[in-house]
Amino acid sequence: RLSPFPKDFLWGSASAAYQVEGAWDKDGKGPSVWDEFVRIPGTTFKETNGDVAVDHYHRYKEDVALMAEQGLKAYRFSIAWSRVLPTGRGEINEQGLQFYDDLIDELIAHNIKPVVTLYHWDIPQGLQDAYGGWESRQIIEDFTTYAAILFERFNGRVHHWVTLNEQNVFISHGYQLAYHPPGVSDEKRMYNANHNANLANASAINKFRELGTSGKIGPSFAYGPNYAIDAHPKNELAALNAEEFNANFWMDIYVWGEYPKAIFHWLEEQGWAPEILPGDTELLKKGKPDFMGVNYYRTMTNAFNPIDGVGHGKMNTTGEKGTSEEKGVPGLFKIQDNPYLEKTNWDWEIDPTGLRIGLRRIASRYRLPILITENGLGEYDSLTDDKEIHDEYRIDYLRQHSLAIQEAITDGVEMLGYCTWSFTDLLSWLNGYQKRYGFVYVDREENDEKELKRYKKDSFYWYQKTIKENGAN
Ligand code: BGP
């Protein structure tokens, strides 16, 4: 028998500034690293970028009206740091800050709780140029100052704050796989940047508490359980390695201020361990979050990997099924196909049971409430002649995943809410506009970019009903 969803469960949806706003250089906004990176030929799918995105900056009222029509209880969005501080520090750009002020007021006026992400990958180019962004300890102070501006301005109106979105992704894609800016492939630099990000995260959380900001704060982490391909003990060990490497390494530090020993030891052997200075551990331990934000898309299945020197895999950024190559880490694990799971056209496993397992693992390891800050299905959608979108595949996906959440609640996991990815269609960082996630279709194909008309998909109505009934239907 399933327990009901809590009464105040946040049925929400999500986005990120660079992926929806557009207006990349309007009203005093400075460039972010993404604004620059997409201008380097070959860095993104078909040279698409977020210059206009879905023009949420100018159409936020129309978008919020759609959210209200759907009955959303929460909307997660991110603040573009370089809109508020054009070079990352110094003078505030009041016009940029005012945009978020207006958006927050608009949401509240429609009974939608704002869930605010401080950082969703768009570090100001000014900080990258000045000192290499996350690679310098200066980022700790600058991120904290930026965060404090937002805490003070929006205190009392925002009750859920997300510090860093998917640190595991922006660090590994930025400094190892080179898919994201700054496009580096150097593990020593990667683990140093990561350590600075951990310190910045903890410092911002400390600042939040010092200022007496109301509400709850935590990071959003991209998590999926790591399975063993079979019960061979070496494969079980590989799955444990993968869980420690892909998950515990990142989340333990948030909660306990310490890296898991086995992985830290492995990093030391590679010569990649970050330098931990006096005072770091104290700061990290003080920065414990109130909740764990979880972005869940897929699981990974692993086998023993004795090979040395295997290169990195290749992501499917085209939507051509079967084009990704997953490799793993020599000595720790290698990634395998899971024979029980279907995949999307972008080769991501569809695994609602994995969500239940993941929520259970996080809840029992960290004893924190969980807010799902992203989960959804990226697929091709098509607009019919009657301007409808029959995305029953997305309804099916979301129904199964919301049932998995309900099962986790029944298992005793404290769940704060479910923010699906995404509300409107938006830019996928590496896949352009063809990989769609939204409840609201944004038409870029038939109209010119300036039109960007919104159409409600079938999934829009399905979620509307789910919210109304406070549970999957
Ligand atoms: C997460 C990001 C989101 C979003 C989502 C879907 O990693 O936090 O910003 O993009 O994944 O990913 P993709 O666009 O690659 O399909």
Coordinates of C-alpha atoms and ligand atoms in Angstrom, one line a residue:
R1 CA 0.0 0.0 0.0
L2 CA 1.5 3.3 -1.1
S3 CA 1.7 6.3 1.3
P4 CA 0.2 9.5 -0.1
F5 CA 2.4 12.4 -1.1
P6 CA 2.8 15.0 1.7
K7 CA 0.3 17.8 1.6
D8 CA 2.9 20.5 0.9
F9 CA 4.8 18.4 -1.6
L10 CA 6.4 20.7 -4.2
W11 CA 5.1 19.6 -7.6
G12 CA 7.4 21.7 -9.7
S13 CA 9.4 22.1 -12.8
A14 CA 12.9 23.5 -13.6
S15 CA 15.1 25.5 -16.0
A16 CA 18.5 27.3 -16.0
A17 CA 19.3 30.8 -17.0
Y18 CA 21.5 30.1 -20.0
Q19 CA 19.1 27.5 -21.4
V20 CA 15.9 29.7 -21.4
E21 CA 16.6 33.4 -20.9
G22 CA 18.3 34.6 -24.1
A23 CA 19.0 38.4 -23.9
W24 CA 22.6 37.3 -23.5
D25 CA 23.9 40.9 -23.7
K26 CA 20.9 42.9 -22.7
D27 CA 20.5 45.5 -19.9
G28 CA 24.0 45.4 -18.7
K29 CA 24.6 41.7 -18.6
G30 CA 28.2 40.7 -18.9
P31 CA 29.3 37.6 -20.8
S32 CA 29.6 34.2 -19.1
V33 CA 32.0 31.5 -20.1
W34 CA 29.2 29.8 -22.1
D35 CA 28.5 33.0 -24.0
E36 CA 32.2 32.8 -25.1
F37 CA 32.5 29.0 -25.5
V38 CA 29.6 28.7 -27.9
R39 CA 31.4 31.1 -30.2
I40 CA 34.3 28.7 -30.7
P41 CA 33.6 26.6 -33.8
G42 CA 32.7 23.0 -33.1
T43 CA 32.0 23.3 -29.4
T44 CA 28.2 22.8 -29.6
F45 CA 25.8 20.8 -31.7
K46 CA 25.2 22.6 -35.0
E47 CA 26.7 25.8 -33.6
T48 CA 23.5 26.5 -31.7
N49 CA 23.6 28.7 -28.7
G50 CA 21.6 30.5 -25.9
D51 CA 21.8 34.0 -27.4
V52 CA 18.0 34.0 -27.8
A53 CA 17.2 30.6 -26.2
V54 CA 13.4 30.6 -25.7
D55 CA 13.5 34.3 -24.8
H56 CA 12.2 33.7 -21.3
Y57 CA 13.8 37.1 -20.3
H58 CA 11.2 38.9 -22.3
R59 CA 8.4 36.4 -22.0
Y60 CA 8.6 35.4 -18.4
K61 CA 5.1 36.6 -17.7
E62 CA 3.6 34.4 -20.4
D63 CA 5.6 31.5 -19.1
V64 CA 4.5 32.1 -15.5
A65 CA 0.9 32.3 -16.6
L66 CA 1.3 28.9 -18.2
M67 CA 2.8 27.5 -14.9
A68 CA -0.1 28.9 -13.0
E69 CA -2.5 27.3 -15.5
Q70 CA -0.8 24.0 -14.9
G71 CA -1.0 24.4 -11.1
L72 CA 2.7 24.3 -10.5
K73 CA 3.6 24.6 -6.8
A74 CA 7.3 25.4 -7.4
Y75 CA 9.5 26.7 -10.2
R76 CA 13.2 26.1 -10.1
F77 CA 15.3 28.5 -12.1
S78 CA 18.9 29.8 -11.9
I79 CA 20.3 33.3 -11.7
A80 CA 22.9 34.4 -14.2
W81 CA 25.7 35.6 -12.1
S82 CA 26.9 38.0 -14.9
R83 CA 23.5 39.6 -15.1
V84 CA 23.8 40.6 -11.5
L85 CA 27.6 41.3 -11.5
P86 CA 28.7 41.7 -15.1
T87 CA 32.3 40.8 -14.5
G88 CA 31.6 38.5 -11.5
R89 CA 32.5 41.0 -8.8
G90 CA 32.3 44.7 -8.1
E91 CA 29.3 46.9 -9.0
I92 CA 25.8 45.4 -9.0
N93 CA 23.9 45.7 -12.3
E94 CA 20.6 46.8 -10.8
Q95 CA 18.7 46.1 -14.0
G96 CA 19.9 42.5 -14.0
L97 CA 19.0 42.0 -10.4
Q98 CA 15.6 43.6 -11.0
F99 CA 14.7 40.9 -13.6
Y100 CA 14.9 38.2 -11.0
D101 CA 13.1 40.4 -8.5
D102 CA 10.2 40.7 -11.0
L103 CA 10.3 37.0 -11.8
I104 CA 10.1 36.1 -8.1
D105 CA 7.2 38.5 -7.5
E106 CA 5.4 37.2 -10.5
L107 CA 5.7 33.6 -9.3
I108 CA 4.6 34.4 -5.8
A109 CA 1.6 36.4 -7.1
H110 CA 0.6 33.1 -8.8
N111 CA 1.2 31.0 -5.7
I112 CA 4.3 29.3 -7.2
K113 CA 7.3 28.9 -4.9
P114 CA 10.6 30.1 -6.4
V115 CA 13.4 27.5 -6.0
V116 CA 16.5 29.6 -6.8
T117 CA 19.8 28.1 -8.1
L118 CA 22.7 30.4 -7.5
Y119 CA 25.0 28.7 -10.1
H120 CA 24.0 26.7 -13.1
W121 CA 27.3 26.6 -15.0
D122 CA 27.5 30.2 -16.3
I123 CA 30.5 31.6 -14.4
P124 CA 31.2 35.2 -15.5
Q125 CA 33.9 35.4 -18.2
G126 CA 35.4 38.2 -16.2
L127 CA 36.4 35.8 -13.4
Q128 CA 37.7 33.2 -15.9
D129 CA 39.9 35.9 -17.4
A130 CA 41.0 37.4 -14.1
Y131 CA 42.1 34.3 -12.4
G132 CA 40.9 31.1 -14.1
G133 CA 37.5 30.9 -12.4
W134 CA 37.1 27.7 -10.3
E135 CA 40.9 27.1 -10.5
S136 CA 41.7 29.9 -8.0
R137 CA 40.8 30.1 -4.4
Q138 CA 39.6 33.7 -5.0
I139 CA 36.4 32.1 -6.3
I140 CA 35.4 31.2 -2.7
E141 CA 35.2 34.8 -1.7
D142 CA 33.6 36.0 -5.0
F143 CA 31.0 33.3 -5.0
T144 CA 30.1 34.0 -1.4
T145 CA 29.8 37.8 -2.0
Y146 CA 27.5 37.1 -5.0
A147 CA 25.4 34.6 -3.0
A148 CA 25.1 37.1 -0.2
I149 CA 23.7 39.7 -2.6
L150 CA 20.9 37.3 -3.5
F151 CA 20.3 36.1 0.1
E152 CA 19.8 39.7 1.2
R153 CA 17.7 40.8 -1.7
F154 CA 15.3 37.8 -1.8
N155 CA 15.2 36.8 1.9
G156 CA 11.7 36.0 3.0
R157 CA 10.4 35.5 -0.6
V158 CA 12.6 32.5 -1.5
H159 CA 12.5 29.5 0.7
H160 CA 14.5 26.9 -1.3
W161 CA 18.0 27.7 -2.4
V162 CA 20.3 25.6 -4.5
T163 CA 24.0 26.5 -4.4
L164 CA 25.7 24.7 -7.2
N165 CA 24.0 22.7 -10.0
E166 CA 25.7 19.4 -10.7
Q167 CA 29.2 20.1 -9.6
N168 CA 30.1 16.6 -10.8
V169 CA 29.1 17.5 -14.3
F170 CA 30.4 21.1 -14.7
I171 CA 33.8 20.0 -13.2
S172 CA 34.3 16.8 -15.1
H173 CA 32.9 18.2 -18.4
G174 CA 34.9 21.4 -18.0
Y175 CA 38.3 20.0 -16.9
Q176 CA 38.4 16.4 -18.0
L177 CA 36.1 15.6 -20.9
A178 CA 36.4 19.2 -22.3
Y179 CA 32.7 19.3 -23.4
H180 CA 32.1 22.4 -21.3
P181 CA 34.1 25.6 -20.8
P182 CA 37.0 26.0 -20.1
G183 CA 37.4 22.9 -22.3
V184 CA 40.4 21.5 -20.4
S185 CA 41.5 17.9 -20.1
D186 CA 43.7 17.8 -17.0
E187 CA 42.8 15.8 -13.9
K188 CA 45.2 17.6 -11.6
R189 CA 43.5 20.9 -12.5
M190 CA 40.1 19.3 -12.3
Y191 CA 40.4 18.0 -8.7
N192 CA 41.8 21.4 -7.7
A193 CA 38.9 23.3 -9.3
N194 CA 36.6 20.8 -7.6
H195 CA 38.1 21.4 -4.2
N196 CA 37.6 25.1 -4.6
A197 CA 34.0 24.5 -5.7
N198 CA 33.5 22.5 -2.5
L199 CA 34.9 25.3 -0.4
A200 CA 32.8 27.9 -2.2
N201 CA 29.7 25.8 -1.7
A202 CA 30.4 25.5 2.0
S203 CA 31.3 29.1 2.4
A204 CA 28.0 30.2 0.7
I205 CA 26.0 28.0 3.0
N206 CA 27.8 29.5 6.0
K207 CA 27.0 33.0 4.8
F208 CA 23.4 32.0 4.4
R209 CA 23.3 31.0 8.1
E210 CA 25.3 34.0 9.3
L211 CA 22.9 36.3 7.5
G212 CA 19.9 34.5 9.1
T213 CA 18.4 33.9 5.7
S214 CA 15.1 32.1 6.0
G215 CA 14.5 28.8 4.2
K216 CA 16.5 25.8 3.3
I217 CA 19.7 25.5 1.2
G218 CA 21.5 22.7 -0.5
P219 CA 23.4 21.6 -3.7
S220 CA 21.9 19.8 -6.7
F221 CA 23.8 16.7 -7.5
A222 CA 23.5 14.5 -10.6
Y223 CA 23.0 11.1 -9.2
G224 CA 22.1 7.6 -10.4
P225 CA 22.9 4.4 -8.6
N226 CA 25.8 2.3 -9.9
Y227 CA 25.0 -1.3 -10.4
A228 CA 27.2 -4.4 -10.9
I229 CA 26.7 -6.3 -14.1
D230 CA 26.4 -9.5 -12.2
A231 CA 27.3 -11.0 -8.8
H232 CA 30.9 -11.8 -9.6
P233 CA 32.7 -10.3 -6.5
K234 CA 35.1 -8.3 -8.7
N235 CA 32.1 -6.8 -10.5
E236 CA 30.5 -6.0 -7.2
L237 CA 33.8 -4.3 -6.2
A238 CA 33.7 -2.3 -9.4
A239 CA 30.1 -1.2 -8.7
L240 CA 31.3 -0.1 -5.2
N241 CA 34.2 1.8 -6.8
A242 CA 31.8 3.5 -9.2
E243 CA 29.4 4.5 -6.4
E244 CA 32.3 5.9 -4.4
F245 CA 33.9 7.6 -7.4
N246 CA 30.7 9.0 -9.1
A247 CA 28.6 9.8 -6.0
N248 CA 30.1 9.5 -2.5
F249 CA 33.2 11.5 -3.5
W250 CA 31.0 14.5 -4.2
M251 CA 28.2 14.2 -1.7
D252 CA 30.2 13.1 1.4
I253 CA 32.1 16.4 1.2
Y254 CA 28.9 18.4 1.2
V255 CA 27.5 16.6 4.2
W256 CA 30.6 15.5 6.2
G257 CA 33.4 17.7 4.9
E258 CA 35.6 14.7 4.1
Y259 CA 36.4 12.8 0.9
P260 CA 35.9 9.0 1.0
K261 CA 39.2 7.5 1.9
A262 CA 39.4 4.9 -0.9
I263 CA 38.9 7.4 -3.7
F264 CA 41.2 10.0 -2.1
H265 CA 43.9 7.4 -1.8
W266 CA 43.4 6.5 -5.5
L267 CA 43.7 10.2 -6.4
E268 CA 46.9 10.5 -4.4
E269 CA 48.3 7.5 -6.3
Q270 CA 47.5 9.2 -9.6
G271 CA 49.1 12.5 -8.4
W272 CA 45.7 14.2 -8.7
A273 CA 44.7 14.7 -5.1
P274 CA 43.8 18.4 -4.3
E275 CA 45.8 20.2 -1.7
I276 CA 43.8 20.5 1.5
L277 CA 45.0 23.6 3.4
P278 CA 44.6 24.3 7.1
G279 CA 41.1 25.5 7.8
D280 CA 39.5 23.8 4.7
T281 CA 38.1 20.8 6.6
E282 CA 36.6 23.1 9.3
L283 CA 35.0 25.2 6.7
L284 CA 33.6 22.2 4.8
K285 CA 32.2 20.7 7.9
K286 CA 30.4 23.9 8.8
G287 CA 28.8 24.0 5.4
K288 CA 26.3 21.2 5.8
P289 CA 23.2 21.5 3.6
D290 CA 19.6 21.3 4.8
F291 CA 18.6 19.0 1.9
M292 CA 20.1 17.1 -0.9
G293 CA 19.0 18.2 -4.4
V294 CA 19.0 15.3 -6.8
N295 CA 19.0 15.5 -10.5
Y296 CA 18.1 12.0 -11.7
Y297 CA 18.2 10.8 -15.3
R298 CA 19.8 7.4 -15.5
T299 CA 21.7 4.6 -13.8
M300 CA 25.1 3.0 -14.7
T301 CA 26.1 -0.7 -14.7
N302 CA 29.6 -1.7 -14.1
A303 CA 32.2 -4.4 -14.4
F304 CA 35.8 -5.0 -13.2
N305 CA 38.2 -2.9 -15.2
P306 CA 41.8 -4.1 -14.9
I307 CA 43.0 -2.2 -18.0
D308 CA 45.5 0.7 -17.9
G309 CA 45.3 3.7 -20.0
V310 CA 41.8 3.5 -21.4
G311 CA 40.7 6.9 -22.8
H312 CA 37.5 8.7 -22.0
G313 CA 34.2 7.7 -23.6
K314 CA 32.2 9.6 -26.1
M315 CA 28.8 11.2 -25.5
N316 CA 25.9 10.9 -27.8
T317 CA 25.2 14.5 -28.6
T318 CA 23.3 13.8 -31.8
G319 CA 20.2 11.8 -30.8
E320 CA 21.4 8.9 -33.0
K321 CA 20.8 5.9 -30.9
G322 CA 23.8 3.8 -30.1
T323 CA 26.5 6.3 -30.8
S324 CA 27.8 6.8 -27.3
E325 CA 30.9 5.0 -26.0
E326 CA 31.0 4.6 -22.3
K327 CA 34.3 3.6 -20.8
G328 CA 34.9 4.1 -17.1
V329 CA 38.0 4.4 -15.1
P330 CA 41.0 2.0 -15.5
G331 CA 41.5 0.1 -12.3
L332 CA 38.2 1.1 -10.8
F333 CA 35.3 0.1 -13.1
K334 CA 34.1 0.0 -16.6
I335 CA 30.6 0.8 -17.8
Q336 CA 28.5 -1.9 -19.4
D337 CA 25.1 -2.1 -21.1
N338 CA 22.4 -3.1 -18.8
P339 CA 20.4 -5.9 -20.5
Y340 CA 17.3 -5.1 -18.6
L341 CA 16.9 -1.4 -19.5
E342 CA 15.6 0.4 -22.5
K343 CA 17.4 3.6 -23.6
T344 CA 16.4 6.9 -25.0
N345 CA 17.6 8.1 -28.4
W346 CA 20.4 9.8 -26.6
D347 CA 21.5 6.4 -25.0
W348 CA 20.3 7.2 -21.5
E349 CA 18.9 4.2 -19.6
I350 CA 15.3 4.6 -18.5
D351 CA 15.1 3.3 -15.0
P352 CA 12.4 4.4 -12.6
T353 CA 13.3 1.7 -10.1
G354 CA 16.8 3.2 -10.1
L355 CA 15.2 6.4 -8.8
R356 CA 13.7 4.6 -5.8
I357 CA 17.0 2.8 -5.1
G358 CA 18.9 6.1 -5.4
L359 CA 16.6 8.0 -3.1
R360 CA 16.9 5.2 -0.5
R361 CA 20.6 5.2 -0.7
I362 CA 20.9 9.0 -0.3
A363 CA 18.4 9.1 2.5
S364 CA 20.1 6.3 4.5
R365 CA 23.7 7.5 3.9
Y366 CA 23.1 11.2 4.6
R367 CA 19.8 11.4 6.6
L368 CA 18.7 14.5 4.8
P369 CA 15.4 15.3 3.1
I370 CA 15.6 15.2 -0.7
L371 CA 14.3 17.6 -3.3
I372 CA 14.3 16.3 -6.8
T373 CA 15.6 19.3 -8.7
E374 CA 15.6 17.6 -12.1
N375 CA 14.2 14.5 -13.8
G376 CA 12.7 14.2 -17.3
L377 CA 12.8 12.7 -20.7
G378 CA 14.7 14.4 -23.5
E379 CA 13.2 13.3 -26.8
Y380 CA 12.2 14.5 -30.3
D381 CA 8.7 15.9 -30.3
S382 CA 6.6 16.8 -33.2
L383 CA 3.9 19.4 -33.6
T384 CA 0.8 18.1 -35.5
D385 CA -1.1 20.1 -38.1
D386 CA -3.5 21.0 -35.3
K387 CA -0.7 22.3 -33.2
E388 CA -0.8 19.5 -30.7
I389 CA 2.1 17.4 -29.3
H390 CA 1.2 13.9 -28.3
D391 CA 4.1 13.0 -26.0
E392 CA 2.7 9.9 -24.4
Y393 CA 6.3 8.6 -24.1
R394 CA 7.0 11.5 -21.7
I395 CA 3.8 11.0 -19.8
D396 CA 4.8 7.3 -19.4
Y397 CA 8.3 8.3 -18.2
L398 CA 7.1 10.9 -15.7
R399 CA 4.3 8.7 -14.4
Q400 CA 6.7 5.8 -13.7
H401 CA 9.2 8.2 -12.0
S402 CA 6.6 9.9 -9.9
L403 CA 5.4 6.4 -8.8
A404 CA 9.0 5.6 -7.8
I405 CA 9.1 8.7 -5.7
Q406 CA 5.8 7.6 -4.0
E407 CA 7.4 4.2 -3.4
A408 CA 10.4 5.9 -1.8
I409 CA 8.1 8.0 0.4
T410 CA 6.4 4.7 1.4
D411 CA 9.9 3.4 2.2
G412 CA 10.3 6.3 4.6
V413 CA 12.4 8.7 2.5
E414 CA 11.6 12.4 3.4
M415 CA 10.8 14.0 0.0
L416 CA 10.3 17.7 -0.4
G417 CA 9.3 17.8 -4.0
Y418 CA 9.7 16.9 -7.6
C419 CA 10.9 19.5 -10.1
T420 CA 10.8 18.0 -13.5
W421 CA 13.2 19.0 -16.3
S422 CA 11.9 21.1 -17.9
F423 CA 8.9 23.5 -18.0
T424 CA 9.3 24.9 -21.5
D425 CA 11.5 23.3 -24.1
L426 CA 14.9 24.9 -23.9
L427 CA 18.5 24.7 -25.1
S428 CA 20.3 21.4 -24.3
W429 CA 23.9 22.4 -23.7
L430 CA 25.4 19.9 -26.1
N431 CA 22.4 18.9 -28.2
G432 CA 20.9 22.1 -29.3
Y433 CA 17.1 22.6 -29.4
Q434 CA 16.2 19.2 -30.9
K435 CA 16.3 17.3 -27.6
R436 CA 13.2 18.5 -25.9
Y437 CA 12.1 18.1 -22.3
G438 CA 9.3 20.6 -21.7
F439 CA 5.6 20.4 -20.9
V440 CA 5.4 23.4 -23.2
Y441 CA 6.6 23.1 -26.8
V442 CA 8.5 26.1 -28.1
D443 CA 8.3 26.3 -31.9
R444 CA 11.6 27.1 -33.4
E445 CA 11.2 25.1 -36.6
E446 CA 8.2 26.7 -38.4
N447 CA 8.6 30.2 -37.1
D448 CA 11.6 32.4 -37.1
E449 CA 13.5 32.7 -33.9
K450 CA 11.7 35.8 -32.9
E451 CA 8.3 34.2 -32.8
L452 CA 9.0 31.2 -30.5
K453 CA 5.4 30.3 -29.9
R454 CA 4.5 28.2 -27.0
Y455 CA 2.2 25.1 -27.3
K456 CA 1.0 22.9 -24.4
K457 CA 1.9 19.2 -24.9
D458 CA -0.3 16.4 -23.8
S459 CA 2.1 15.9 -20.8
F460 CA 1.2 19.5 -19.7
Y461 CA -2.3 18.3 -19.0
W462 CA -1.2 15.0 -17.4
Y463 CA 1.0 16.9 -14.9
Q464 CA -1.8 19.4 -14.3
K465 CA -4.0 16.5 -13.2
T466 CA -1.3 14.8 -11.2
I467 CA -0.7 18.0 -9.2
K468 CA -4.4 18.5 -8.7
E469 CA -4.8 15.0 -7.3
N470 CA -1.5 15.2 -5.4
G471 CA -0.2 12.0 -6.9
A472 CA 0.5 10.1 -10.1
N473 CA -2.5 9.1 -12.2
Ligands
BGP1 C1 21.5 18.3 -16.4 C2 21.6 19.8 -16.4 C3 20.5 20.5 -17.1 C4 20.0 19.8 -18.3 C5 19.8 18.3 -18.2 C6 19.5 17.6 -19.4 O1 22.7 17.7 -16.4 O2 21.6 20.3 -15.1 O3 20.9 21.8 -17.3 O4 20.6 20.2 -19.5 O5 20.9 17.7 -17.5 O6 20.7 17.3 -20.1 P1 20.8 17.4 -21.6 O7 20.4 18.7 -22.0 O8 22.2 17.1 -21.9 O9 19.9 16.3 -22.2

